[in-house]
């Protein structure tokens, strides 16, 4: 019978990383385009809450749910589910999935990017996310592109 090792992080560290996640996503100059339509500039921020664990990922597993009011999309809710991996140095890779819901429909897809793990700010650790669309519903059906 194998043993499972459980890693526990100090509560303070968990809170700092999650706060950094939910305050760090800023979508500036991103564009989304629906099939047969012109490009749609999208910008804004979101706030939310999340969890940080070590299950299923090399280093950290984070799940974040938030909301915001984004130019081009209106009121949004955003769900992020991703892993970070310690690779040495300051920039750690981030990989996972996302769903972004609006009154017009939902965009889903792949999440990539990085976290500046060696650069803690008063708000946590800065993240850069790239959200690549792989699915869309409602009025957003046929949307292609990505948000950064």
PDB file of C-alpha atoms in Angstrom:
ATOM      1  CA  UNK A   1       0.000   0.000   0.000  1.00  0.00           C
ATOM      2  CA  UNK A   2       1.552   3.310  -1.106  1.00  0.00           C
ATOM      3  CA  UNK A   3       1.691   6.419   1.001  1.00  0.00           C
ATOM      4  CA  UNK A   4       0.477   9.812  -0.105  1.00  0.00           C
ATOM      5  CA  UNK A   5       2.489  12.801   1.025  1.00  0.00           C
ATOM      6  CA  UNK A   6       0.435  15.860   1.902  1.00  0.00           C
ATOM      7  CA  UNK A   7       2.118  19.257   1.787  1.00  0.00           C
ATOM      8  CA  UNK A   8       0.644  22.049   3.831  1.00  0.00           C
ATOM      9  CA  UNK A   9       1.552  25.672   3.285  1.00  0.00           C
ATOM     10  CA  UNK A  10       1.443  28.289   6.016  1.00  0.00           C
ATOM     11  CA  UNK A  11      -1.911  30.111   5.858  1.00  0.00           C
ATOM     12  CA  UNK A  12      -0.212  33.475   5.282  1.00  0.00           C
ATOM     13  CA  UNK A  13       1.511  32.215   2.109  1.00  0.00           C
ATOM     14  CA  UNK A  14      -1.758  30.822   0.733  1.00  0.00           C
ATOM     15  CA  UNK A  15      -3.552  34.141   1.201  1.00  0.00           C
ATOM     16  CA  UNK A  16      -0.765  36.181  -0.415  1.00  0.00           C
ATOM     17  CA  UNK A  17      -0.631  34.013  -3.545  1.00  0.00           C
ATOM     18  CA  UNK A  18      -4.413  33.944  -4.019  1.00  0.00           C
ATOM     19  CA  UNK A  19      -4.727  37.704  -3.537  1.00  0.00           C
ATOM     20  CA  UNK A  20      -2.001  38.185  -6.134  1.00  0.00           C
ATOM     21  CA  UNK A  21      -3.906  36.023  -8.565  1.00  0.00           C
ATOM     22  CA  UNK A  22      -7.214  37.816  -8.310  1.00  0.00           C
ATOM     23  CA  UNK A  23      -5.785  41.299  -8.441  1.00  0.00           C
ATOM     24  CA  UNK A  24      -3.246  40.776 -11.187  1.00  0.00           C
ATOM     25  CA  UNK A  25      -5.272  40.109 -14.333  1.00  0.00           C
ATOM     26  CA  UNK A  26      -5.620  43.252 -16.413  1.00  0.00           C
ATOM     27  CA  UNK A  27      -6.833  42.927 -19.974  1.00  0.00           C
ATOM     28  CA  UNK A  28      -5.407  45.816 -21.969  1.00  0.00           C
ATOM     29  CA  UNK A  29      -5.718  46.160 -25.681  1.00  0.00           C
ATOM     30  CA  UNK A  30      -6.977  42.603 -26.088  1.00  0.00           C
ATOM     31  CA  UNK A  31      -9.286  41.782 -28.955  1.00  0.00           C
ATOM     32  CA  UNK A  32     -12.011  39.209 -29.465  1.00  0.00           C
ATOM     33  CA  UNK A  33     -13.702  38.694 -32.811  1.00  0.00           C
ATOM     34  CA  UNK A  34     -16.880  36.810 -33.682  1.00  0.00           C
ATOM     35  CA  UNK A  35     -17.132  34.997 -37.015  1.00  0.00           C
ATOM     36  CA  UNK A  36     -18.070  37.518 -39.714  1.00  0.00           C
ATOM     37  CA  UNK A  37     -17.738  40.446 -37.321  1.00  0.00           C
ATOM     38  CA  UNK A  38     -15.144  43.129 -36.747  1.00  0.00           C
ATOM     39  CA  UNK A  39     -12.615  42.891 -33.948  1.00  0.00           C
ATOM     40  CA  UNK A  40     -13.919  43.839 -30.525  1.00  0.00           C
ATOM     41  CA  UNK A  41     -11.499  45.682 -28.216  1.00  0.00           C
ATOM     42  CA  UNK A  42     -11.765  44.354 -24.653  1.00  0.00           C
ATOM     43  CA  UNK A  43     -10.232  45.830 -21.505  1.00  0.00           C
ATOM     44  CA  UNK A  44     -10.831  45.721 -17.777  1.00  0.00           C
ATOM     45  CA  UNK A  45      -9.945  44.110 -14.469  1.00  0.00           C
ATOM     46  CA  UNK A  46     -11.566  41.546 -12.238  1.00  0.00           C
ATOM     47  CA  UNK A  47     -11.684  40.788  -8.544  1.00  0.00           C
ATOM     48  CA  UNK A  48     -12.472  37.467  -6.941  1.00  0.00           C
ATOM     49  CA  UNK A  49     -11.509  34.743  -4.532  1.00  0.00           C
ATOM     50  CA  UNK A  50      -9.726  31.468  -4.962  1.00  0.00           C
ATOM     51  CA  UNK A  51      -8.099  28.419  -3.487  1.00  0.00           C
ATOM     52  CA  UNK A  52      -4.494  27.291  -3.493  1.00  0.00           C
ATOM     53  CA  UNK A  53      -3.555  23.636  -3.113  1.00  0.00           C
ATOM     54  CA  UNK A  54      -0.817  21.234  -4.115  1.00  0.00           C
ATOM     55  CA  UNK A  55      -3.087  18.503  -5.531  1.00  0.00           C
ATOM     56  CA  UNK A  56      -2.795  17.452  -9.166  1.00  0.00           C
ATOM     57  CA  UNK A  57      -0.017  19.913 -10.057  1.00  0.00           C
ATOM     58  CA  UNK A  58       3.766  19.944  -9.888  1.00  0.00           C
ATOM     59  CA  UNK A  59       3.835  22.894  -7.459  1.00  0.00           C
ATOM     60  CA  UNK A  60       0.545  24.773  -6.940  1.00  0.00           C
ATOM     61  CA  UNK A  61      -3.041  24.258  -8.118  1.00  0.00           C
ATOM     62  CA  UNK A  62      -5.160  27.415  -8.110  1.00  0.00           C
ATOM     63  CA  UNK A  63      -8.875  27.868  -8.766  1.00  0.00           C
ATOM     64  CA  UNK A  64     -10.150  31.454  -8.927  1.00  0.00           C
ATOM     65  CA  UNK A  65     -13.678  32.820  -9.452  1.00  0.00           C
ATOM     66  CA  UNK A  66     -14.172  36.522 -10.039  1.00  0.00           C
ATOM     67  CA  UNK A  67     -16.196  39.176 -11.778  1.00  0.00           C
ATOM     68  CA  UNK A  68     -15.706  42.520 -13.460  1.00  0.00           C
ATOM     69  CA  UNK A  69     -17.153  45.053 -15.846  1.00  0.00           C
ATOM     70  CA  UNK A  70     -15.146  44.935 -19.076  1.00  0.00           C
ATOM     71  CA  UNK A  71     -15.262  47.386 -21.955  1.00  0.00           C
ATOM     72  CA  UNK A  72     -16.526  45.480 -24.986  1.00  0.00           C
ATOM     73  CA  UNK A  73     -18.077  42.611 -22.993  1.00  0.00           C
ATOM     74  CA  UNK A  74     -19.952  44.284 -20.126  1.00  0.00           C
ATOM     75  CA  UNK A  75     -20.492  42.467 -16.839  1.00  0.00           C
ATOM     76  CA  UNK A  76     -18.376  39.311 -16.769  1.00  0.00           C
ATOM     77  CA  UNK A  77     -17.704  36.352 -14.511  1.00  0.00           C
ATOM     78  CA  UNK A  78     -14.402  34.557 -14.872  1.00  0.00           C
ATOM     79  CA  UNK A  79     -13.391  31.071 -13.716  1.00  0.00           C
ATOM     80  CA  UNK A  80      -9.680  30.140 -13.817  1.00  0.00           C
ATOM     81  CA  UNK A  81      -8.313  26.667 -13.026  1.00  0.00           C
ATOM     82  CA  UNK A  82      -4.539  26.406 -13.406  1.00  0.00           C
ATOM     83  CA  UNK A  83      -1.240  24.996 -12.215  1.00  0.00           C
ATOM     84  CA  UNK A  84       2.036  26.750 -11.547  1.00  0.00           C
ATOM     85  CA  UNK A  85       5.346  24.908 -11.638  1.00  0.00           C
ATOM     86  CA  UNK A  86       8.577  25.827  -9.874  1.00  0.00           C
ATOM     87  CA  UNK A  87      11.287  26.014 -12.517  1.00  0.00           C
ATOM     88  CA  UNK A  88      13.851  28.115 -10.684  1.00  0.00           C
ATOM     89  CA  UNK A  89      14.279  31.789 -11.335  1.00  0.00           C
ATOM     90  CA  UNK A  90      11.575  34.410 -11.180  1.00  0.00           C
ATOM     91  CA  UNK A  91       9.076  33.454 -13.932  1.00  0.00           C
ATOM     92  CA  UNK A  92       7.100  30.269 -13.249  1.00  0.00           C
ATOM     93  CA  UNK A  93       4.889  28.890 -16.060  1.00  0.00           C
ATOM     94  CA  UNK A  94       1.107  28.841 -15.629  1.00  0.00           C
ATOM     95  CA  UNK A  95      -1.104  26.348 -17.532  1.00  0.00           C
ATOM     96  CA  UNK A  96      -4.811  25.582 -17.236  1.00  0.00           C
ATOM     97  CA  UNK A  97      -8.301  26.403 -18.467  1.00  0.00           C
ATOM     98  CA  UNK A  98     -10.788  29.251 -18.173  1.00  0.00           C
ATOM     99  CA  UNK A  99     -14.413  30.184 -18.763  1.00  0.00           C
ATOM    100  CA  UNK A 100     -15.589  33.767 -19.168  1.00  0.00           C
ATOM    101  CA  UNK A 101     -19.344  34.397 -19.057  1.00  0.00           C
ATOM    102  CA  UNK A 102     -21.201  37.516 -20.173  1.00  0.00           C
ATOM    103  CA  UNK A 103     -24.839  38.380 -20.919  1.00  0.00           C
ATOM    104  CA  UNK A 104     -24.030  37.601 -24.581  1.00  0.00           C
ATOM    105  CA  UNK A 105     -22.606  34.107 -23.971  1.00  0.00           C
ATOM    106  CA  UNK A 106     -19.596  32.214 -22.664  1.00  0.00           C
ATOM    107  CA  UNK A 107     -16.023  31.915 -23.919  1.00  0.00           C
ATOM    108  CA  UNK A 108     -13.942  28.905 -22.854  1.00  0.00           C
ATOM    109  CA  UNK A 109     -10.415  27.807 -23.567  1.00  0.00           C
ATOM    110  CA  UNK A 110      -6.812  27.344 -22.591  1.00  0.00           C
ATOM    111  CA  UNK A 111      -4.945  29.496 -20.100  1.00  0.00           C
ATOM    112  CA  UNK A 112      -1.194  30.042 -20.327  1.00  0.00           C
ATOM    113  CA  UNK A 113       1.237  32.568 -18.978  1.00  0.00           C
ATOM    114  CA  UNK A 114       3.522  33.089 -16.030  1.00  0.00           C
ATOM    115  CA  UNK A 115       3.768  34.325 -12.461  1.00  0.00           C
ATOM    116  CA  UNK A 116       6.648  36.445 -11.192  1.00  0.00           C
ATOM    117  CA  UNK A 117       7.168  34.224  -8.150  1.00  0.00           C
ATOM    118  CA  UNK A 118      10.251  36.144  -7.047  1.00  0.00           C
ATOM    119  CA  UNK A 119       8.554  39.564  -7.177  1.00  0.00           C
ATOM    120  CA  UNK A 120       6.060  39.911  -4.360  1.00  0.00           C
ATOM    121  CA  UNK A 121       4.164  43.216  -4.289  1.00  0.00           C
ATOM    122  CA  UNK A 122       1.766  44.512  -1.605  1.00  0.00           C
ATOM    123  CA  UNK A 123      -1.033  42.891  -3.682  1.00  0.00           C
ATOM    124  CA  UNK A 124       0.708  39.529  -4.106  1.00  0.00           C
ATOM    125  CA  UNK A 125       2.582  38.107  -7.070  1.00  0.00           C
ATOM    126  CA  UNK A 126       2.112  39.572 -10.594  1.00  0.00           C
ATOM    127  CA  UNK A 127       0.619  37.197 -13.179  1.00  0.00           C
ATOM    128  CA  UNK A 128       0.438  37.435 -16.959  1.00  0.00           C
ATOM    129  CA  UNK A 129      -2.321  35.317 -18.507  1.00  0.00           C
ATOM    130  CA  UNK A 130      -3.032  34.480 -22.139  1.00  0.00           C
ATOM    131  CA  UNK A 131      -6.588  33.196 -22.615  1.00  0.00           C
ATOM    132  CA  UNK A 132      -6.995  31.379 -25.942  1.00  0.00           C
ATOM    133  CA  UNK A 133     -10.570  30.715 -27.079  1.00  0.00           C
ATOM    134  CA  UNK A 134     -11.476  27.117 -27.951  1.00  0.00           C
ATOM    135  CA  UNK A 135     -15.256  27.366 -27.492  1.00  0.00           C
ATOM    136  CA  UNK A 136     -18.058  29.927 -27.408  1.00  0.00           C
ATOM    137  CA  UNK A 137     -21.823  29.978 -26.845  1.00  0.00           C
ATOM    138  CA  UNK A 138     -24.739  32.360 -27.430  1.00  0.00           C
ATOM    139  CA  UNK A 139     -24.060  35.558 -29.338  1.00  0.00           C
ATOM    140  CA  UNK A 140     -20.338  34.849 -28.905  1.00  0.00           C
ATOM    141  CA  UNK A 141     -20.530  31.615 -30.977  1.00  0.00           C
ATOM    142  CA  UNK A 142     -17.800  31.547 -33.592  1.00  0.00           C
ATOM    143  CA  UNK A 143     -15.540  33.914 -31.639  1.00  0.00           C
ATOM    144  CA  UNK A 144     -11.842  33.421 -32.289  1.00  0.00           C
ATOM    145  CA  UNK A 145      -8.794  35.014 -30.774  1.00  0.00           C
ATOM    146  CA  UNK A 146      -7.356  35.522 -27.340  1.00  0.00           C
ATOM    147  CA  UNK A 147      -7.077  37.907 -24.403  1.00  0.00           C
ATOM    148  CA  UNK A 148      -3.884  38.866 -22.581  1.00  0.00           C
TER     149      UNK A 148
END
